[in-house]
Amino acid sequence: MLAIRWVSELAKASLGLTVGFGVILLVLPLAVQDRLIYFPSNTVPRPADVGLPGAETLTVTTADGLRLATWYVPAAGEAVGAVLVLHGNGGDRAD
């Protein structure tokens, strides 16, 4: 009888630990999600500082009013196309 009670208590404790650990795994990401968001830096080096001496700094305004800061690098010879580089989240145009 004592062995059955001991096994029952052990099973309850194991279940409690498993549920508790599961709750922590679900709640922890919610608690720290703000730290996982990228906050851009307000300091971007000049194009010449990153090896683009002929680049121009431009601001493009989209149709919905969003202002995008850009660098324009003209082609060295005859231009046959254009390259648009989108750095994505977690960087800036100097990367």
PDB file of C-alpha atoms in Angstrom:
ATOM      1  CA  MET A   1       0.000   0.000   0.000  1.00  0.00           C
ATOM      2  CA  LEU A   2       2.837   2.354   0.870  1.00  0.00           C
ATOM      3  CA  ALA A   3       4.574   1.569  -2.451  1.00  0.00           C
ATOM      4  CA  ILE A   4       1.439   2.405  -4.424  1.00  0.00           C
ATOM      5  CA  ARG A   5       1.047   5.732  -2.594  1.00  0.00           C
ATOM      6  CA  TRP A   6       4.736   6.533  -3.218  1.00  0.00           C
ATOM      7  CA  VAL A   7       4.379   5.780  -6.959  1.00  0.00           C
ATOM      8  CA  SER A   8       1.195   7.868  -7.090  1.00  0.00           C
ATOM      9  CA  GLU A   9       2.899  10.838  -5.419  1.00  0.00           C
ATOM     10  CA  LEU A  10       5.899  10.492  -7.722  1.00  0.00           C
ATOM     11  CA  ALA A  11       3.601  10.460 -10.763  1.00  0.00           C
ATOM     12  CA  LYS A  12       1.808  13.610  -9.513  1.00  0.00           C
ATOM     13  CA  ALA A  13       5.119  15.369  -8.906  1.00  0.00           C
ATOM     14  CA  SER A  14       6.412  14.385 -12.352  1.00  0.00           C
ATOM     15  CA  LEU A  15       3.225  15.597 -13.997  1.00  0.00           C
ATOM     16  CA  GLY A  16       3.395  18.853 -12.053  1.00  0.00           C
ATOM     17  CA  LEU A  17       7.000  19.452 -13.078  1.00  0.00           C
ATOM     18  CA  THR A  18       6.227  18.639 -16.707  1.00  0.00           C
ATOM     19  CA  VAL A  19       3.237  20.995 -16.809  1.00  0.00           C
ATOM     20  CA  GLY A  20       5.191  23.708 -14.988  1.00  0.00           C
ATOM     21  CA  PHE A  21       8.106  23.422 -17.382  1.00  0.00           C
ATOM     22  CA  GLY A  22       5.704  23.509 -20.339  1.00  0.00           C
ATOM     23  CA  VAL A  23       4.042  26.664 -19.027  1.00  0.00           C
ATOM     24  CA  ILE A  24       7.443  28.304 -18.589  1.00  0.00           C
ATOM     25  CA  LEU A  25       8.391  27.393 -22.151  1.00  0.00           C
ATOM     26  CA  LEU A  26       5.183  28.975 -23.422  1.00  0.00           C
ATOM     27  CA  VAL A  27       5.197  32.093 -21.224  1.00  0.00           C
ATOM     28  CA  LEU A  28       8.909  32.962 -21.377  1.00  0.00           C
ATOM     29  CA  PRO A  29       8.908  33.931 -25.088  1.00  0.00           C
ATOM     30  CA  LEU A  30       5.879  36.146 -24.470  1.00  0.00           C
ATOM     31  CA  ALA A  31       7.636  37.851 -21.579  1.00  0.00           C
ATOM     32  CA  VAL A  32      10.785  38.677 -23.566  1.00  0.00           C
ATOM     33  CA  GLN A  33       9.315  39.265 -27.026  1.00  0.00           C
ATOM     34  CA  ASP A  34       9.978  43.016 -26.897  1.00  0.00           C
ATOM     35  CA  ARG A  35      13.700  42.296 -26.595  1.00  0.00           C
ATOM     36  CA  LEU A  36      13.566  40.189 -29.764  1.00  0.00           C
ATOM     37  CA  ILE A  37      12.322  43.078 -31.917  1.00  0.00           C
ATOM     38  CA  TYR A  38      14.920  44.966 -33.931  1.00  0.00           C
ATOM     39  CA  PHE A  39      15.354  48.611 -32.985  1.00  0.00           C
ATOM     40  CA  PRO A  40      17.320  50.386 -35.729  1.00  0.00           C
ATOM     41  CA  SER A  41      20.227  52.647 -34.943  1.00  0.00           C
ATOM     42  CA  ASN A  42      19.970  56.329 -35.779  1.00  0.00           C
ATOM     43  CA  THR A  43      23.641  56.462 -36.733  1.00  0.00           C
ATOM     44  CA  VAL A  44      24.490  55.314 -40.241  1.00  0.00           C
ATOM     45  CA  PRO A  45      27.997  55.911 -41.591  1.00  0.00           C
ATOM     46  CA  ARG A  46      28.564  57.995 -44.677  1.00  0.00           C
ATOM     47  CA  PRO A  47      28.940  56.075 -47.951  1.00  0.00           C
ATOM     48  CA  ALA A  48      32.613  57.062 -48.233  1.00  0.00           C
ATOM     49  CA  ASP A  49      33.286  55.557 -44.797  1.00  0.00           C
ATOM     50  CA  VAL A  50      32.237  52.112 -46.064  1.00  0.00           C
ATOM     51  CA  GLY A  51      34.048  52.224 -49.398  1.00  0.00           C
ATOM     52  CA  LEU A  52      31.490  53.956 -51.625  1.00  0.00           C
ATOM     53  CA  PRO A  53      33.073  57.358 -52.345  1.00  0.00           C
ATOM     54  CA  GLY A  54      30.842  58.107 -55.360  1.00  0.00           C
ATOM     55  CA  ALA A  55      27.531  57.334 -53.620  1.00  0.00           C
ATOM     56  CA  GLU A  56      24.873  59.942 -52.929  1.00  0.00           C
ATOM     57  CA  THR A  57      22.601  59.954 -49.892  1.00  0.00           C
ATOM     58  CA  LEU A  58      18.952  60.304 -50.952  1.00  0.00           C
ATOM     59  CA  THR A  59      15.547  60.189 -49.299  1.00  0.00           C
ATOM     60  CA  VAL A  60      12.692  58.554 -51.196  1.00  0.00           C
ATOM     61  CA  THR A  61       9.086  59.159 -50.132  1.00  0.00           C
ATOM     62  CA  THR A  62       6.659  56.339 -50.900  1.00  0.00           C
ATOM     63  CA  ALA A  63       3.058  56.793 -52.013  1.00  0.00           C
ATOM     64  CA  ASP A  64       1.829  56.305 -48.442  1.00  0.00           C
ATOM     65  CA  GLY A  65       4.228  58.915 -47.035  1.00  0.00           C
ATOM     66  CA  LEU A  66       6.936  56.616 -45.666  1.00  0.00           C
ATOM     67  CA  ARG A  67      10.403  58.161 -45.989  1.00  0.00           C
ATOM     68  CA  LEU A  68      13.193  55.767 -46.949  1.00  0.00           C
ATOM     69  CA  ALA A  69      16.821  56.790 -46.568  1.00  0.00           C
ATOM     70  CA  THR A  70      18.921  55.425 -49.441  1.00  0.00           C
ATOM     71  CA  TRP A  71      22.303  55.527 -51.094  1.00  0.00           C
ATOM     72  CA  TYR A  72      22.491  55.917 -54.849  1.00  0.00           C
ATOM     73  CA  VAL A  73      25.638  54.542 -56.481  1.00  0.00           C
ATOM     74  CA  PRO A  74      25.833  55.399 -60.188  1.00  0.00           C
ATOM     75  CA  ALA A  75      27.244  52.845 -62.604  1.00  0.00           C
ATOM     76  CA  ALA A  76      30.926  53.181 -63.476  1.00  0.00           C
ATOM     77  CA  GLY A  77      30.234  52.658 -67.186  1.00  0.00           C
ATOM     78  CA  GLU A  78      27.128  52.336 -69.312  1.00  0.00           C
ATOM     79  CA  ALA A  79      24.238  51.161 -67.147  1.00  0.00           C
ATOM     80  CA  VAL A  80      22.352  48.120 -68.453  1.00  0.00           C
ATOM     81  CA  GLY A  81      20.256  47.544 -65.365  1.00  0.00           C
ATOM     82  CA  ALA A  82      19.886  48.339 -61.724  1.00  0.00           C
ATOM     83  CA  VAL A  83      20.573  46.555 -58.463  1.00  0.00           C
ATOM     84  CA  LEU A  84      18.313  47.059 -55.471  1.00  0.00           C
ATOM     85  CA  VAL A  85      19.758  45.803 -52.182  1.00  0.00           C
ATOM     86  CA  LEU A  86      17.362  45.306 -49.276  1.00  0.00           C
ATOM     87  CA  HIS A  87      19.254  44.567 -46.091  1.00  0.00           C
ATOM     88  CA  GLY A  88      16.258  43.204 -44.172  1.00  0.00           C
ATOM     89  CA  ASN A  89      15.785  43.278 -40.443  1.00  0.00           C
ATOM     90  CA  GLY A  90      18.745  43.664 -38.117  1.00  0.00           C
ATOM     91  CA  GLY A  91      21.044  45.775 -40.244  1.00  0.00           C
ATOM     92  CA  ASP A  92      21.345  48.989 -42.158  1.00  0.00           C
ATOM     93  CA  ARG A  93      22.487  50.023 -45.603  1.00  0.00           C
ATOM     94  CA  ALA A  94      26.134  50.107 -44.464  1.00  0.00           C
ATOM     95  CA  ASP A  95      26.169  46.340 -43.801  1.00  0.00           C
TER      96      ASP A  95
END
